[in-house]
Structure formats: C-alpha cells, structure tokens
Coordinates of C-alpha atoms and ligand atoms in Angstrom, one line a residue:
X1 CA -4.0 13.1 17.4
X2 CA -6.7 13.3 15.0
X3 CA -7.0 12.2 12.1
X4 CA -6.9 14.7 9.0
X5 CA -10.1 14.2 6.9
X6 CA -10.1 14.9 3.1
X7 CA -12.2 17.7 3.3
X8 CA -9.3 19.5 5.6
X9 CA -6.3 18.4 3.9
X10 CA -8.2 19.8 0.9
X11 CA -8.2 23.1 2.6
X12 CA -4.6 23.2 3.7
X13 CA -3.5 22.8 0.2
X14 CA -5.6 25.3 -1.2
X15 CA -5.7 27.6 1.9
X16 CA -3.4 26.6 4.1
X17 CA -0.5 28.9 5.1
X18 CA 3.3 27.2 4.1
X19 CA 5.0 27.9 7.2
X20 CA 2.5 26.5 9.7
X21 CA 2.3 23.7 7.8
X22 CA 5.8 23.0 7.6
X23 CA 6.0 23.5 11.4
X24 CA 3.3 21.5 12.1
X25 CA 4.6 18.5 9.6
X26 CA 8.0 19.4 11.5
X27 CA 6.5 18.5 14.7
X28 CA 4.9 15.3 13.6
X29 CA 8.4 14.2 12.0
X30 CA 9.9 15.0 15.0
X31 CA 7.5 13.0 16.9
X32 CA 8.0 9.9 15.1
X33 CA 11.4 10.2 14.6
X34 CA 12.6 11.2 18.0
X35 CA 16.7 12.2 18.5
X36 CA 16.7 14.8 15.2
X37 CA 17.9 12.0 12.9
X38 CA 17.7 12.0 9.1
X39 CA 18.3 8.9 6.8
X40 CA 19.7 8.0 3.4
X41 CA 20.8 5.6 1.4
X42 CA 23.7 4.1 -0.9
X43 CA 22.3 2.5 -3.9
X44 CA 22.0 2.5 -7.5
X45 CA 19.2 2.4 -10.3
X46 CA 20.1 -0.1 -12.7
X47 CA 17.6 0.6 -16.0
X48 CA 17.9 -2.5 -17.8
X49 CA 16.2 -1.3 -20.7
X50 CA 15.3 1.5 -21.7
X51 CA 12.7 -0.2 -24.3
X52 CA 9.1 -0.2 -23.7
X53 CA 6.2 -1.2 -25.3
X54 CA 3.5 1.4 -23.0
X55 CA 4.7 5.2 -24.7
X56 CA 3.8 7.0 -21.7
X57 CA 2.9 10.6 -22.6
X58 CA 4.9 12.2 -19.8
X59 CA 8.2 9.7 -19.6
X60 CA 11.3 11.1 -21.1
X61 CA 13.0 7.8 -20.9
X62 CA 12.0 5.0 -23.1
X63 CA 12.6 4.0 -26.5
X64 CA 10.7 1.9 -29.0
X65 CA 12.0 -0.9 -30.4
X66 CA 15.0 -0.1 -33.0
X67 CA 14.7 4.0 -32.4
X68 CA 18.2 5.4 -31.6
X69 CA 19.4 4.9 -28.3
X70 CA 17.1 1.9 -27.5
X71 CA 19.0 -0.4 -25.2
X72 CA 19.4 -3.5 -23.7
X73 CA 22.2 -4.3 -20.7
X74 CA 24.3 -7.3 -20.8
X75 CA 23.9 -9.9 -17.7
X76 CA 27.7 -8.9 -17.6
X77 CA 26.9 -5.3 -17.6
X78 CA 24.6 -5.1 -14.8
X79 CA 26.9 -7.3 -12.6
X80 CA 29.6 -4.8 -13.3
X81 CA 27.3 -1.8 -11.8
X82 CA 26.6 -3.9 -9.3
X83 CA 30.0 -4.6 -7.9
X84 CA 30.4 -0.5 -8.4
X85 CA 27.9 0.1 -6.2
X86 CA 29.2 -2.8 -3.3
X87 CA 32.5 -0.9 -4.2
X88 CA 30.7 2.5 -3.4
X89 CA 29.1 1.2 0.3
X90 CA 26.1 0.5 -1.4
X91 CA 23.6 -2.1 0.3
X92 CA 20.4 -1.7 -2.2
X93 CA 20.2 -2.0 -6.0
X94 CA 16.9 -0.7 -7.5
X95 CA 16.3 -2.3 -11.1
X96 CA 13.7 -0.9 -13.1
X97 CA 12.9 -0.9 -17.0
X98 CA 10.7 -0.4 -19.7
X99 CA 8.9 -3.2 -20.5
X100 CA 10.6 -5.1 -23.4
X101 CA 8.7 -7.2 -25.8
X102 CA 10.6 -9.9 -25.9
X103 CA 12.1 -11.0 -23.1
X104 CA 10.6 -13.3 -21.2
X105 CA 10.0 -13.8 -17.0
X106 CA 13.3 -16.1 -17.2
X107 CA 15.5 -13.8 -18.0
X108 CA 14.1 -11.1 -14.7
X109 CA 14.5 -14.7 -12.6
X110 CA 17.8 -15.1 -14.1
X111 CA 19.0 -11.7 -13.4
X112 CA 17.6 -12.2 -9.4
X113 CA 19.5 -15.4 -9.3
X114 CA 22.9 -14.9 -11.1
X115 CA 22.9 -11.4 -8.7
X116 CA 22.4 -12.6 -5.6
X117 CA 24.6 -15.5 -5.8
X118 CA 27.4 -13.2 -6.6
X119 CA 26.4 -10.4 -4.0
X120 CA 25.0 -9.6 -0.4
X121 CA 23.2 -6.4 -1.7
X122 CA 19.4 -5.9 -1.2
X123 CA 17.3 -6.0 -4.0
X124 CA 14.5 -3.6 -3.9
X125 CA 13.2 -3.3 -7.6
X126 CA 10.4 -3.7 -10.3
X127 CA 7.4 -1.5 -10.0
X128 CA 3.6 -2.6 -10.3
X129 CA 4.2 -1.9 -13.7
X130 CA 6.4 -4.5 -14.6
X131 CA 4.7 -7.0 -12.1
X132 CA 1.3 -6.7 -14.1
X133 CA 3.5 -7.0 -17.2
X134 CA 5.4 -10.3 -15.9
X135 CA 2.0 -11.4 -14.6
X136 CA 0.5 -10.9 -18.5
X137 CA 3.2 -12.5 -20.5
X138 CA 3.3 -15.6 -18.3
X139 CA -0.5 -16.1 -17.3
X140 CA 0.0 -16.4 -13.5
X141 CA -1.6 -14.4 -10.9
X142 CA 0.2 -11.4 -9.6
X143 CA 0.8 -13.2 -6.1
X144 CA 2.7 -16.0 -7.9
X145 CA 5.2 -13.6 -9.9
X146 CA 5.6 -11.7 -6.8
X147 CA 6.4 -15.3 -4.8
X148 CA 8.6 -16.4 -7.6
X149 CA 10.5 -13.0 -7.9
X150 CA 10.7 -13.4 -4.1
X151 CA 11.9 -16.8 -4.1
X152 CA 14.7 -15.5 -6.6
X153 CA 15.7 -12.5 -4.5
X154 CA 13.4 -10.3 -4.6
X155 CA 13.8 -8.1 -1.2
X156 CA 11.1 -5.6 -1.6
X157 CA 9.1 -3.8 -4.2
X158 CA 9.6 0.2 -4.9
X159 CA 6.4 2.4 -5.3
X160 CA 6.7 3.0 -8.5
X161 CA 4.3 3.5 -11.3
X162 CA 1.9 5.3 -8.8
X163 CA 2.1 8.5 -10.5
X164 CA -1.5 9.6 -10.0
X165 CA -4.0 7.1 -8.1
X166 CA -6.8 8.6 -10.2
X167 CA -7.8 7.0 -13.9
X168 CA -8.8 10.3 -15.4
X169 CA -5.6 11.4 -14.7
X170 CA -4.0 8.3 -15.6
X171 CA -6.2 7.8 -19.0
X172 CA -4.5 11.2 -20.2
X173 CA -0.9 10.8 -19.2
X174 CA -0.3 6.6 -19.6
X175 CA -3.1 5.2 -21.2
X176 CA -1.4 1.8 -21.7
X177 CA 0.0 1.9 -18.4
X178 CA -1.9 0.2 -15.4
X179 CA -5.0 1.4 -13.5
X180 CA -5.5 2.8 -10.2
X181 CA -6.9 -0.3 -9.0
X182 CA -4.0 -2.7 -11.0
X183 CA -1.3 -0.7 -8.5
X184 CA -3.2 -0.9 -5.4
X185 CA -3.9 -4.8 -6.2
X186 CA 0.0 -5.4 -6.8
X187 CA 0.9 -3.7 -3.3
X188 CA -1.2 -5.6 -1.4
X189 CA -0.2 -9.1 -3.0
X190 CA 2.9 -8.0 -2.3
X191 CA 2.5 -6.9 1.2
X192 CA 0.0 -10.2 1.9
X193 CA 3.4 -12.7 0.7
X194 CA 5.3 -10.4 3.4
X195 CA 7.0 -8.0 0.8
X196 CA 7.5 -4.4 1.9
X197 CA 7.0 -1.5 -0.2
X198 CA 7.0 1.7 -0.8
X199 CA 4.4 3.9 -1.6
X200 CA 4.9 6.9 -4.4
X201 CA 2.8 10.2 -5.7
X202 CA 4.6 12.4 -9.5
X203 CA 2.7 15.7 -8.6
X204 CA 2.1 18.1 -11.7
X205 CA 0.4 15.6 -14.4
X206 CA -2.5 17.7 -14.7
X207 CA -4.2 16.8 -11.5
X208 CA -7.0 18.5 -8.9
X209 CA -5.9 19.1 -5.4
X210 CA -8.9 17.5 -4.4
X211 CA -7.1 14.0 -6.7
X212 CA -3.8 14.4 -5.1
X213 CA -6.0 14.0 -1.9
X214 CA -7.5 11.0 -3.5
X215 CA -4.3 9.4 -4.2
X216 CA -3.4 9.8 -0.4
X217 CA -6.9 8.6 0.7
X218 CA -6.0 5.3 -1.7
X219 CA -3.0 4.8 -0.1
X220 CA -4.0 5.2 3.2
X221 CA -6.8 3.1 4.1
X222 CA -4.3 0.5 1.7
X223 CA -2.2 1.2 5.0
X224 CA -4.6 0.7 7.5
X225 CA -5.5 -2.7 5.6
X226 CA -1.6 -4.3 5.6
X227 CA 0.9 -1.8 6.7
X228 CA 3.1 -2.9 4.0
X229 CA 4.2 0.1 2.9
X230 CA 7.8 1.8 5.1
X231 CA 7.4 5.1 3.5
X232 CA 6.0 7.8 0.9
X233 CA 8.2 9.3 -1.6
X234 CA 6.6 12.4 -3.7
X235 CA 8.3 14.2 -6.6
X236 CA 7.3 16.1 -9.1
X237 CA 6.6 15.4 -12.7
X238 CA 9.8 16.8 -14.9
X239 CA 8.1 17.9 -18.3
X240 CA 11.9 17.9 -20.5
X241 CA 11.6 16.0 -23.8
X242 CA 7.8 14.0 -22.5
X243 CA 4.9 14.5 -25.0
X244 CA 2.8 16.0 -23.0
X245 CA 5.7 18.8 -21.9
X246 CA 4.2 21.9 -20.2
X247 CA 5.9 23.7 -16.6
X248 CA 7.6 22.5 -14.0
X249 CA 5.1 22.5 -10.3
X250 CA 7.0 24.9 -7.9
X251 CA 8.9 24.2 -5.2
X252 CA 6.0 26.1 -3.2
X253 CA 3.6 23.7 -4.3
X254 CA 6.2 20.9 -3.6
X255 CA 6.9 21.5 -0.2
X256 CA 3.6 22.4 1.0
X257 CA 2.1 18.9 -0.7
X258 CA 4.8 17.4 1.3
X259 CA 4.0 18.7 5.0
X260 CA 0.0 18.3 3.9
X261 CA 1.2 14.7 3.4
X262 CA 3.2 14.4 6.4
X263 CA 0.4 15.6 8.2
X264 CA -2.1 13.0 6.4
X265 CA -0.2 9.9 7.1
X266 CA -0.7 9.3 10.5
X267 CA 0.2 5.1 9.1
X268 CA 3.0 5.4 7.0
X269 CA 6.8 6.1 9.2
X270 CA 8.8 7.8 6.7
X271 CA 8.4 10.6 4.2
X272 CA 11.7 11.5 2.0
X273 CA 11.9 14.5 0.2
X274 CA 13.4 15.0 -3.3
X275 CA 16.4 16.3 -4.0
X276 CA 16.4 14.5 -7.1
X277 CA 13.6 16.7 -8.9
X278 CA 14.2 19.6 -6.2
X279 CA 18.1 20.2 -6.3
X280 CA 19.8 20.2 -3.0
X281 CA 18.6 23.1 -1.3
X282 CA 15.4 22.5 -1.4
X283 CA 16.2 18.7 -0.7
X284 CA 17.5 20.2 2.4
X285 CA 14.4 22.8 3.1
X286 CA 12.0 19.1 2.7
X287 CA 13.7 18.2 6.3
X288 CA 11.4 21.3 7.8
X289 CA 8.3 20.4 5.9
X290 CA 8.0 17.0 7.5
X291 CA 10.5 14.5 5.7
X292 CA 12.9 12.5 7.7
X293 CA 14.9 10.9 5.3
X294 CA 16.4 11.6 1.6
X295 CA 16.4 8.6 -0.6
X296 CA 19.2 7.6 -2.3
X297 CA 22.4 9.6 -3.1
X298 CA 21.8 7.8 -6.3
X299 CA 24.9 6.3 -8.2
X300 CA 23.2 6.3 -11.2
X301 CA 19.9 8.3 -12.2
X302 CA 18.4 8.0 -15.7
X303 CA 14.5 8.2 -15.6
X304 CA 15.0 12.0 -14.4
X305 CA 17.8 13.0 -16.1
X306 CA 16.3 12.2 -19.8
X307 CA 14.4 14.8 -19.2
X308 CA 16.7 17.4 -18.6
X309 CA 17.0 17.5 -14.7
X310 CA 20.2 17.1 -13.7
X311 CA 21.1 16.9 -9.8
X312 CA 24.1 15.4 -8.0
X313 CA 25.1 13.9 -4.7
X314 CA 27.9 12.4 -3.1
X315 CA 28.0 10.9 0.3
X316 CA 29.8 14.1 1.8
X317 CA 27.7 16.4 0.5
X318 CA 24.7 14.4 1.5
X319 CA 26.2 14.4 5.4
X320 CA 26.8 18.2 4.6
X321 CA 23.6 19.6 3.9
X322 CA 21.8 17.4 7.0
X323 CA 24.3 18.5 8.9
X324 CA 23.8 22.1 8.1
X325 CA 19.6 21.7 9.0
X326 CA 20.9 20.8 12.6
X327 CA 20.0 17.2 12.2
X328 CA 22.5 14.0 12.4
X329 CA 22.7 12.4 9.4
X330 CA 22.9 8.7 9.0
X331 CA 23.3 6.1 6.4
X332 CA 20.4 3.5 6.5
X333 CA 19.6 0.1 4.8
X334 CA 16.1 -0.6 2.9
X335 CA 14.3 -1.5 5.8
X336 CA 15.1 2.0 7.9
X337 CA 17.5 0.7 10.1
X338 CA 20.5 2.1 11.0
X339 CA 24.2 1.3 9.4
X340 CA 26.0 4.3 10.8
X341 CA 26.0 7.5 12.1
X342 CA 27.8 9.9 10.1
X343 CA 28.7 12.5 12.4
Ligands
SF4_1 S1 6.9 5.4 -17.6 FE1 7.6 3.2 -17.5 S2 5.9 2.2 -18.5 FE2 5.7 4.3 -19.1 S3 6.9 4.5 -21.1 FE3 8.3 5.1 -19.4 S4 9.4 3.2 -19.0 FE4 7.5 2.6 -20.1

C-alpha cells in the first residue's frame, strides 16, 4: 500500500469523512492483526511523587514542594502496590513521577533493584521527561542513565511526555518541560541500547491539524530509523483543575485522529485506543477506527483522574465490551505477546 503523505493525512482530518476512515483504518487493523484479536493488559501506575519542579500549564497532577497534598511513597509503599498488582494477574508496573528536587538517581536505581529482586513483574516506566531530568542532575549522557536504569531493571520505556512533537505548542503548555528534539533523542538512545518503547500524542493543547500531522511525521521517520517503538497510544488532553483549562476535544475528533493515525503508520504494529480519557464506549467504538488493543485496565490511575476524569475497568468488563465488538479479547504482556485468551 502507499504510503499516506502529509499533505493527505492533512486532508482526511480536515475533510475526510468519519466512517470511511474508520473502515479503512478497520481494514488496515485487520490486516496486521489477522484472527479479529484485541489486546490488553494487567498493570498498574505507580506515581511516586506527585512533586515536581517543571509546573506544567496543562497537568492536573503535581504539587510543589510543601503545598497540600504533595507526596512522596515509601520504598515500603510501592512494594506493597506492587505485590497488589502480582496479586491482581498483573505482569507490568508503570512508574512515573514528578520530578522531585531532591532525590537523587540512587534512590530510582534503588527502587529498580529492591523491586525486581522481590518480583518477576516487567518494568516498563519513566518517560523522556524524567530521563533528561536523571541525565541533568547526574551529568551523564542520556544513553548511560538509560544503560544504568537498564542494568537495574529497566524493561522498556513508556511514550510519555510526547504531548505535542511541536515547540510552539510545547513553549505554551510546558515551558520547562523538554523539547521536541530532547524526546525524540531519548527514544532513540533508548531504542539504539535495545530498549523498546512506546510512542505517545495528548490531542487538544491548542494544536493545528497540520502539527498533529507533524508530531506523526516525527515519529515516523524516528520509526523507519530504529523500529523501537511497539505501538502509538493517543488521548486527549483532560483540561479539569490544569492552568490553562479550556474544553474537552470530542470524541469525533478523537476517533477520526485515531483511524487517520492508523492509516499513517504503515511502521508502528499497534494502536490502542483510550478508554481512559474516552469512557468505555467509546473505548470500545476505537476497535472500528483502527486500534487493536486497549492499554491497561489500570489498577491505579492518577495523572487523569486529578483532573476530574474518572473511568473504570475491571478485567470482566474489559473481556465484555471486546467481546461485544465481535472480536476475541486477550490478555497480553508488554511486548504484545499473548498470555491468554479470554474467551
Ligand atoms: S506533566 Fe509531568 S513534568 Fe509536567 S508538571 Fe506534571 S508531573 Fe511535572
């Protein structure tokens, strides 16, 4: 098939009509993921801290140091939500924070350490954002925290801190926060040591169609380069208690970003769709406009949820609402491969 240029996938967004687009991005998914199978996993987000030194304008989440409700978890703490989530079936463990002023890159290597001694569970955490962080406060390159974060446990390295692959964007919404070209450096360190990410996209921060096309375009010829990334995950900014506030993107705009994208990313495997941001239904509706797999029931959720979007799922209802789209769910580790068939 041919590859979709810019200027086109420009047009389908602005033009383009939502149903063909979700059958076309239906077709492609079913392509690549012959036998009508959808994916998810058991895991858990483990926010270490909520206290961060970077104030983004649109995050609902962090805390300064000393305001109400700043937090740091106990070593004790996070091994107890760890065992919850073995307890639960869970195989990964996603741990993200703020980034905390005083802690230094021992205390991250410690946590690696003193978690996989006590546990099989996959590690799939930090985002660029912390990496650059770790990779200031200590002096060494990104590739050596990424090889020493590796050597510790470090499985693989989540998408996060994308947002918007465009510094106008980014200047207005995270000024502190790294640069377009800081996120794309970190992922392919990352992917040149052998460490798998993802790759991720917040629509609604104020951005063009044609820049969400640019964010793609980043992150695909990033693809072509090392193929590191297994999958693109897209959500939508959630404006509750942020500074910059403002309305919610539609689920419209949502869905028809997603088959555009599903249609773009003739390199990338695996698009999941949010139920997170989206709520359940139209976490279910993603499976027609091109996603093959639904992220995380989620354990524990707090980035979304401070501001003021609420979803939940267990592993029933998860089976349930595949089930119901015709398609046969099953439960998947980080690497896309199979545990069970939940049928
Ligand atoms: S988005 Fe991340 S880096 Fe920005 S303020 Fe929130 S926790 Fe800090």
């Amino acid at each position: 098939m041919e590859r979709l240029t810019d200027e086109k996938a420009v047009f389908l967004l602005k033009n383009g009509d939502i149903l063909t687009l979700g059958q076309q991005a239906d077709k492609v998914r079913r392509q690549l993921h012959p036998g009508n199978i959808v994916t998810f996993i058991i895991d858990r987000n483990i926010n270490y801290t909520n206290i961060c030194v970077n104030e983004c304008n649109f995050c609902a989440f962090y805390r300064r140091p000393g305001d109400k409700g700043a937090y740091l978890l106990s070593m004790d703490d996070i091994l107890q939500k760890v065992q919850e989530t073995v307890d639960a079936g869970g195989t990964q463990i996603m741990l993200q924070g703020g980034l905390h002023p005083d802690m230094g890159f021992d205390y991250y290597i410690d946590m690696l350490t003193t978690i996989k001694k006590k546990f099989d569970i996959t590690i799939h955490s930090f985002t660029a954002t912390e990496i650059l962080h770790f990779s200031k406060i200590t002096g060494y390159s990104v590739t050596e925290v990424l090889k020493r974060l590796q050597a510790a446990g470090l499985s693989s390295l989540p998408g996060g801190g994308a947002e918007i692959l465009v510094d106008r964007v980014r200047r207005i919404v995270s000024p502190k926060k790294l640069m377009t070209a800081d996120w794309l450096n970190i992922m392919r360190c990352a992917h040149k040591i052998g460490m798998k990410t993802t790759a991720t996209m917040v629509l609604g921060l104020g951005e063009t169609v044609e820049e969400r096309i640019e964010h793609m375009r980043k992150i695909r010829m990033l693809q072509d380069e090392t193929g590191g990334f297994r999958a693109f995950i897209m959500w939508t900014f959630q404006p509750g208690h942020t500074k910059i506030g403002g309305e919610k993107l539609s689920s419209w705009e949502y869905l028809k970003t997603l088959a555009t994208a599903r249609l773009y990313f003739d390199n990338i495997s695996h698009m999941q769709g949010s139920w997170v941001t989206q709520g359940k239904n139209i976490g279910q509706l993603t499976l027609a406009f091109g996603a093959d797999d639904l992220g995380s029931i989620m354990l524990e959720e707090n980035v979304v949820r401070a501001a003021g979007t609420s979803h939940h799922m267990s592993v029933n209802t998860m089976t349930d609402i595949i089930k119901k789209t015709g398609s046969i769910p099953a439960q998947r580790d980080t690497a896309y491969n199979i545990i069970r068939y939940c049928k």
